[in-house]
Amino acid sequence: MSSSEQLSEQERTELLARARDAWERAPQNTMKAVFEWRGKNYVVSHSSAQLRIHTEDGIKVC
């Protein structure tokens, strides 16, 4: 089970909004951006289809 299955819909919405904000603020040619949400650090990266969110330890969140 991934961490995203443990989040409520509201929490997922908040996390995604924070990830999108971090991605938009990151330098244009970056491969990933680190951001904080609820006291923990997360890493957001982007594929051609979606934003990917992981904990700093590499656990998939969304």
Coordinates of C-alpha atoms in Angstrom, one line a residue:
M1 CA 0.0 0.0 0.0
S2 CA 1.4 3.4 -0.9
S3 CA 1.3 6.4 1.4
S4 CA -1.2 8.1 -0.9
E5 CA -3.9 5.5 0.1
Q6 CA -3.6 6.7 3.7
L7 CA -4.3 10.3 2.9
S8 CA -7.8 11.8 2.8
E9 CA -9.0 13.5 -0.4
Q10 CA -8.4 16.9 1.3
E11 CA -4.9 16.0 2.3
R12 CA -4.1 14.8 -1.2
T13 CA -5.4 18.1 -2.6
E14 CA -3.3 20.1 -0.2
L15 CA -0.2 18.0 -1.0
L16 CA -0.7 18.2 -4.7
A17 CA -1.1 22.0 -4.5
R18 CA 2.1 22.3 -2.5
A19 CA 3.9 20.1 -5.0
R20 CA 2.7 22.1 -7.9
D21 CA 3.8 25.4 -6.2
A22 CA 7.3 23.9 -5.6
W23 CA 7.5 22.7 -9.1
E24 CA 6.5 26.1 -10.6
R25 CA 9.0 27.9 -8.4
A26 CA 11.9 25.5 -9.2
P27 CA 14.5 26.5 -11.8
Q28 CA 13.3 25.8 -15.3
N29 CA 15.7 22.9 -16.2
T30 CA 15.5 21.1 -12.9
M31 CA 14.8 17.4 -12.6
K32 CA 13.1 17.6 -9.1
A33 CA 12.1 20.0 -6.4
V34 CA 12.1 19.5 -2.6
F35 CA 9.3 21.0 -0.6
E36 CA 7.9 20.8 3.0
W37 CA 4.3 19.8 3.9
R38 CA 3.1 19.2 7.4
G39 CA 6.6 19.1 8.8
K40 CA 8.0 16.5 6.4
N41 CA 10.1 17.0 3.2
Y42 CA 8.9 15.7 -0.1
V43 CA 10.4 15.5 -3.6
V44 CA 8.4 16.3 -6.7
S45 CA 9.5 15.4 -10.2
H46 CA 7.6 15.6 -13.5
S47 CA 7.1 13.1 -16.3
S48 CA 5.4 13.9 -19.6
A49 CA 2.0 12.9 -18.1
Q50 CA 2.0 13.8 -14.4
L51 CA 3.7 15.2 -11.3
R52 CA 5.3 12.5 -9.1
I53 CA 5.5 13.0 -5.3
H54 CA 7.8 11.0 -3.0
T55 CA 9.1 11.3 0.5
E56 CA 12.8 12.1 0.8
D57 CA 13.3 8.4 1.5
G58 CA 11.8 7.5 -1.9
I59 CA 8.3 6.3 -0.8
K60 CA 5.7 7.1 -3.4
V61 CA 3.0 9.4 -2.1
C62 CA 1.1 10.4 -5.3

